[in-house]
Amino acid sequence: MTNRTDLLRVDGLTLHYGPIAALHEVALAVKAGGELVALIGANGAGKSSFLRVISGLHRQSAGRITFNGRDITFAASHLRVAMGICQVPEGRQIFSPLTVLDNIRLGAYRRKNSELDTDLKKLWKMFPILEEKKHLLAGGLSGGQQQMLAMARALLGRPQLLLLDEPSMGLAPLLVAEIFGIIKNLRENGTSIILVEQNATQALRLADRAHLIETGRIVLSGSGQDLLHDKRVQAAYLGGE
Ligand SMILES: Nc1ncnc2c1ncn2[C@@H]1O[C@H](COP(=O)(O)OP(=O)(O)O)[C@@H](O)[C@H]1O
Ligand SMILES: [Mg+2]
């Protein structure tokens, strides 16, 4: 049954890498208009694999994906981007020898120039440091600035659903706070988000709903608060906080 307010719905999603199953019958939903769903779990649990199936970079071996009520289970990844599913990959994957501005423009190859100018103005407001450095090479940015750049590039695709893969990875605490502040803003402005994080505390604090994934299976689901207060999550994933 597709609930009308569900933006994304995933049922029975199973993924194999050769003979190895990396995802087992994963089911979850994300509501339209700014729901934040956190996916937490240890290294190797299948979080990135899940996001890559949603963006169409990996093909599931079973299951169904619907977006805005449309079945996109077998849709090509560029069509999913055009529909409004944009992923910020793990490790940022920016193009170091290109300028900041050229990196951002890569996220806007479908945009008219007039639209691009409007969107860029919004982006500079959100990421003033990127405007300051727009003509510098992306490879010279700090880790936090590279994360902002990767997010800015995805936002130029005007996503309805933003897939964030470990945005806080490797960042100093102050920058982690800044990145989470930006995520909160995006959500408040109506962008729905799947946030994958190994560092679970902040993700759960922000999340409307959350799922714990262990070796490719969702083993616990609830509100962000539910998972924050779960003894098992606290012991294994919250680092004693
Ligand atoms: N392209 C791939 N080919 C084969 N195995 C992979 C590939 N990507 C990930 N895996 C394996 O799938 C499992 C889940 O990995 P991943 O989705 O990257 O987990 P996470 O993002 O939670 O750390 C791991 O055992 C990993 O080694
Ligand atoms: Mg990963």
Short mmCIF file of C-alpha atoms and ligand atoms in Angstrom, two decimals:
data_model
loop_
_atom_site.label_atom_id
_atom_site.label_comp_id
_atom_site.label_asym_id
_atom_site.label_seq_id
_atom_site.Cartn_x
_atom_site.Cartn_y
_atom_site.Cartn_z
CA MET A 1 0.00 0.00 0.00
CA THR A 2 1.47 3.36 -0.93
CA ASN A 3 0.69 6.08 1.53
CA ARG A 4 0.10 9.33 -0.35
CA THR A 5 2.51 11.29 1.81
CA ASP A 6 5.35 8.82 1.29
CA LEU A 7 8.04 10.30 -0.93
CA LEU A 8 10.14 7.14 -0.96
CA ARG A 9 9.03 3.64 -0.17
CA VAL A 10 11.29 0.64 -0.14
CA ASP A 11 10.04 -2.93 0.35
CA GLY A 12 11.87 -6.23 0.54
CA LEU A 13 15.09 -4.73 -0.78
CA THR A 14 17.79 -7.36 -1.16
CA LEU A 15 21.21 -6.79 -2.72
CA HIS A 16 23.91 -9.30 -3.60
CA TYR A 17 27.53 -8.72 -4.47
CA GLY A 18 28.14 -11.96 -6.33
CA PRO A 19 27.09 -14.70 -3.91
CA ILE A 20 27.25 -12.41 -0.86
CA ALA A 21 24.01 -10.78 0.32
CA ALA A 22 24.75 -7.23 1.50
CA LEU A 23 21.11 -6.24 2.11
CA HIS A 24 18.30 -8.53 3.27
CA GLU A 25 14.68 -7.49 2.73
CA VAL A 26 15.16 -3.91 3.84
CA ALA A 27 11.93 -1.92 4.16
CA LEU A 28 11.54 1.74 5.04
CA ALA A 29 9.74 4.89 3.99
CA VAL A 30 10.53 8.59 3.88
CA LYS A 31 7.77 11.18 3.97
CA ALA A 32 7.65 14.15 1.62
CA GLY A 33 8.32 17.72 2.64
CA GLY A 34 11.26 17.40 5.00
CA GLU A 35 11.30 14.14 6.92
CA LEU A 36 14.76 13.17 8.14
CA VAL A 37 15.38 9.43 8.34
CA ALA A 38 18.64 8.29 9.91
CA LEU A 39 20.27 5.00 9.08
CA ILE A 40 22.89 3.99 11.61
CA GLY A 41 25.11 0.96 11.92
CA ALA A 42 28.70 -0.23 12.09
CA ASN A 43 31.23 -0.13 9.31
CA GLY A 44 30.30 -2.73 6.70
CA ALA A 45 26.65 -3.01 7.79
CA GLY A 46 25.35 -2.06 4.33
CA LYS A 47 24.51 1.64 4.72
CA SER A 48 26.33 2.87 1.62
CA SER A 49 25.09 -0.10 -0.37
CA PHE A 50 21.52 0.84 0.55
CA LEU A 51 21.98 4.44 -0.62
CA ARG A 52 23.57 3.25 -3.86
CA VAL A 53 20.59 1.02 -4.60
CA ILE A 54 18.23 3.96 -3.99
CA SER A 55 20.20 6.15 -6.41
CA GLY A 56 20.31 3.35 -8.96
CA LEU A 57 24.08 2.79 -8.86
CA HIS A 58 23.60 -0.82 -7.75
CA ARG A 59 20.79 -3.07 -8.96
CA GLN A 60 18.88 -4.94 -6.24
CA SER A 61 18.34 -8.67 -6.55
CA ALA A 62 14.84 -8.39 -5.10
CA GLY A 63 12.45 -5.78 -3.78
CA ARG A 64 10.61 -2.70 -4.89
CA ILE A 65 11.30 1.04 -4.76
CA THR A 66 8.63 3.69 -5.29
CA PHE A 67 9.20 7.44 -5.41
CA ASN A 68 6.30 9.88 -5.44
CA GLY A 69 4.04 6.90 -6.07
CA ARG A 70 5.98 5.82 -9.18
CA ASP A 71 7.71 2.49 -9.38
CA ILE A 72 11.39 3.29 -9.96
CA THR A 73 12.76 -0.17 -9.12
CA PHE A 74 14.41 -0.47 -12.52
CA ALA A 75 14.83 3.22 -13.42
CA ALA A 76 18.29 4.36 -14.56
CA SER A 77 20.24 6.46 -12.10
CA HIS A 78 20.19 9.64 -14.25
CA LEU A 79 16.39 9.43 -14.36
CA ARG A 80 16.28 9.18 -10.58
CA VAL A 81 18.40 12.34 -10.35
CA ALA A 82 16.01 14.08 -12.74
CA MET A 83 13.09 13.00 -10.51
CA GLY A 84 14.79 14.56 -7.50
CA ILE A 85 16.91 11.89 -5.81
CA CYS A 86 20.42 13.27 -5.24
CA GLN A 87 23.22 11.53 -3.40
CA VAL A 88 26.25 12.98 -1.67
CA PRO A 89 28.63 10.03 -1.79
CA GLU A 90 30.79 8.77 1.05
CA GLY A 91 34.19 10.48 0.93
CA ARG A 92 32.76 13.50 -0.95
CA GLN A 93 34.28 12.66 -4.34
CA ILE A 94 34.93 16.20 -5.45
CA PHE A 95 37.14 16.95 -8.44
CA SER A 96 40.35 18.36 -6.93
CA PRO A 97 41.84 19.89 -10.13
CA LEU A 98 38.63 21.85 -10.85
CA THR A 99 37.60 25.10 -9.19
CA VAL A 100 34.92 25.18 -6.50
CA LEU A 101 32.50 26.80 -8.95
CA ASP A 102 33.14 24.22 -11.69
CA ASN A 103 32.56 21.42 -9.18
CA ILE A 104 29.22 22.96 -8.26
CA ARG A 105 28.28 23.43 -11.92
CA LEU A 106 28.67 19.69 -12.43
CA GLY A 107 25.55 19.31 -10.32
CA ALA A 108 23.64 21.58 -12.66
CA TYR A 109 24.26 20.27 -16.14
CA ARG A 110 20.51 20.21 -16.76
CA ARG A 111 19.88 23.77 -15.52
CA LYS A 112 19.24 26.86 -17.64
CA ASN A 113 21.72 29.66 -16.92
CA SER A 114 19.04 31.96 -15.50
CA GLU A 115 17.94 29.27 -13.06
CA LEU A 116 21.52 28.52 -12.21
CA ASP A 117 22.16 32.13 -11.14
CA THR A 118 19.18 32.07 -8.78
CA ASP A 119 20.25 28.74 -7.31
CA LEU A 120 23.84 29.85 -6.91
CA LYS A 121 22.75 32.93 -4.96
CA LYS A 122 20.87 30.67 -2.55
CA LEU A 123 23.86 28.36 -2.27
CA TRP A 124 26.29 31.19 -1.49
CA LYS A 125 23.97 32.27 1.32
CA MET A 126 24.04 28.76 2.75
CA PHE A 127 27.80 28.29 2.21
CA PRO A 128 29.49 31.73 2.32
CA ILE A 129 32.93 30.13 2.52
CA LEU A 130 32.37 28.48 -0.86
CA GLU A 131 31.52 31.82 -2.46
CA GLU A 132 34.70 33.26 -1.01
CA LYS A 133 36.70 30.40 -2.54
CA LYS A 134 34.71 29.82 -5.72
CA HIS A 135 37.65 30.46 -8.06
CA LEU A 136 40.12 28.36 -6.07
CA LEU A 137 40.86 24.70 -6.75
CA ALA A 138 38.62 22.33 -4.83
CA GLY A 139 41.63 20.21 -3.84
CA GLY A 140 42.84 23.05 -1.62
CA LEU A 141 39.70 23.11 0.55
CA SER A 142 39.64 21.71 4.07
CA GLY A 143 37.71 18.50 4.77
CA GLY A 144 34.70 20.41 6.07
CA GLN A 145 34.68 22.74 3.09
CA GLN A 146 34.90 19.76 0.73
CA GLN A 147 31.87 18.25 2.44
CA MET A 148 30.01 21.54 1.96
CA LEU A 149 31.05 21.53 -1.69
CA ALA A 150 29.74 17.99 -2.19
CA MET A 151 26.45 19.01 -0.57
CA ALA A 152 26.23 22.21 -2.62
CA ARG A 153 26.73 20.23 -5.82
CA ALA A 154 23.92 17.84 -4.89
CA LEU A 155 21.62 20.73 -3.94
CA LEU A 156 21.92 22.26 -7.40
CA GLY A 157 20.01 19.20 -8.58
CA ARG A 158 17.08 20.58 -6.49
CA PRO A 159 16.54 17.29 -4.68
CA GLN A 160 13.29 16.28 -3.09
CA LEU A 161 15.23 13.50 -1.45
CA LEU A 162 18.84 14.03 -0.43
CA LEU A 163 20.96 10.98 0.38
CA LEU A 164 23.84 11.87 2.70
CA ASP A 165 26.53 9.25 3.25
CA GLU A 166 28.58 9.94 6.41
CA PRO A 167 28.74 13.72 6.00
CA SER A 168 30.56 14.17 9.33
CA MET A 169 33.28 11.61 8.61
CA GLY A 170 36.77 12.86 9.49
CA LEU A 171 35.63 16.33 10.54
CA ALA A 172 36.60 18.23 13.69
CA PRO A 173 33.74 18.68 16.21
CA LEU A 174 33.11 22.32 15.32
CA LEU A 175 32.71 21.46 11.63
CA VAL A 176 30.53 18.47 12.47
CA ALA A 177 28.22 20.89 14.27
CA GLU A 178 28.20 23.19 11.26
CA ILE A 179 27.39 20.37 8.83
CA PHE A 180 24.56 19.16 11.09
CA GLY A 181 23.28 22.75 11.27
CA ILE A 182 23.11 22.83 7.47
CA ILE A 183 21.31 19.49 7.37
CA LYS A 184 18.76 20.80 9.86
CA ASN A 185 18.19 23.87 7.71
CA LEU A 186 17.65 21.82 4.58
CA ARG A 187 15.10 19.68 6.36
CA GLU A 188 13.30 22.77 7.67
CA ASN A 189 13.14 24.06 4.11
CA GLY A 190 11.31 20.94 2.98
CA THR A 191 14.02 18.65 1.66
CA SER A 192 13.53 15.08 2.83
CA ILE A 193 16.76 13.38 3.80
CA ILE A 194 18.21 9.94 4.42
CA LEU A 195 21.19 10.49 6.67
CA VAL A 196 23.69 7.68 7.01
CA GLU A 197 26.05 8.02 9.95
CA GLN A 198 28.45 5.84 11.88
CA ASN A 199 28.58 8.57 14.54
CA ALA A 200 25.05 8.08 15.61
CA THR A 201 24.36 10.50 18.45
CA GLN A 202 23.90 13.68 16.45
CA ALA A 203 22.11 11.90 13.63
CA LEU A 204 19.58 10.43 16.07
CA ARG A 205 19.05 13.77 17.80
CA LEU A 206 18.03 15.26 14.49
CA ALA A 207 16.10 12.33 13.04
CA ASP A 208 12.33 12.05 12.80
CA ARG A 209 12.71 8.32 12.27
CA ALA A 210 15.69 6.05 12.53
CA HIS A 211 16.74 2.52 11.65
CA LEU A 212 19.61 0.43 12.94
CA ILE A 213 21.16 -1.82 10.31
CA GLU A 214 23.33 -4.83 11.19
CA THR A 215 24.86 -7.04 8.48
CA GLY A 216 22.35 -5.88 5.90
CA ARG A 217 19.19 -6.19 8.01
CA ILE A 218 17.18 -3.54 9.76
CA VAL A 219 17.10 -4.81 13.33
CA LEU A 220 15.56 -1.83 15.11
CA SER A 221 13.32 1.05 14.00
CA GLY A 222 11.73 3.94 15.83
CA SER A 223 11.91 7.68 16.34
CA GLY A 224 15.35 9.24 16.71
CA GLN A 225 14.60 9.58 20.43
CA ASP A 226 13.58 5.91 20.70
CA LEU A 227 16.93 4.79 19.34
CA LEU A 228 18.87 7.32 21.41
CA HIS A 229 17.37 5.79 24.54
CA ASP A 230 17.71 2.16 23.46
CA LYS A 231 20.15 0.28 25.69
CA ARG A 232 21.59 -1.77 22.85
CA VAL A 233 22.14 1.28 20.65
CA GLN A 234 23.72 3.13 23.56
CA ALA A 235 26.10 0.27 24.31
CA ALA A 236 27.21 -0.41 20.76
CA TYR A 237 26.84 2.84 18.81
CA LEU A 238 26.77 5.90 21.00
CA GLY A 239 30.31 5.71 22.35
CA GLY A 240 29.29 6.18 26.00
CA GLU A 241 27.65 9.58 25.46
N1 LIG B 1 31.20 -2.99 -4.66
C1 LIG B 1 31.25 -3.98 -3.76
N2 LIG B 1 31.55 -5.24 -4.12
C2 LIG B 1 31.57 -6.25 -3.21
N3 LIG B 1 31.29 -6.10 -1.91
C3 LIG B 1 30.98 -4.86 -1.48
C4 LIG B 1 30.95 -3.73 -2.39
N4 LIG B 1 30.59 -2.64 -1.67
C5 LIG B 1 30.43 -3.05 -0.40
N5 LIG B 1 30.65 -4.37 -0.28
C6 LIG B 1 30.52 -5.18 0.95
O1 LIG B 1 29.17 -5.07 1.37
C7 LIG B 1 29.08 -4.90 2.78
C8 LIG B 1 28.41 -3.58 3.12
O2 LIG B 1 29.26 -2.51 2.74
P1 LIG B 1 28.81 -0.99 2.80
O3 LIG B 1 27.50 -0.84 2.15
O4 LIG B 1 29.93 -0.18 2.26
O5 LIG B 1 28.67 -0.77 4.38
P2 LIG B 1 28.68 0.57 5.24
O6 LIG B 1 28.43 1.72 4.33
O7 LIG B 1 27.59 0.36 6.25
O8 LIG B 1 30.02 0.64 5.88
C9 LIG B 1 30.51 -5.01 3.30
O9 LIG B 1 30.73 -6.34 3.69
C10 LIG B 1 31.34 -4.64 2.10
O10 LIG B 1 32.62 -5.26 2.16
MG MG B 2 29.56 3.40 4.01
#
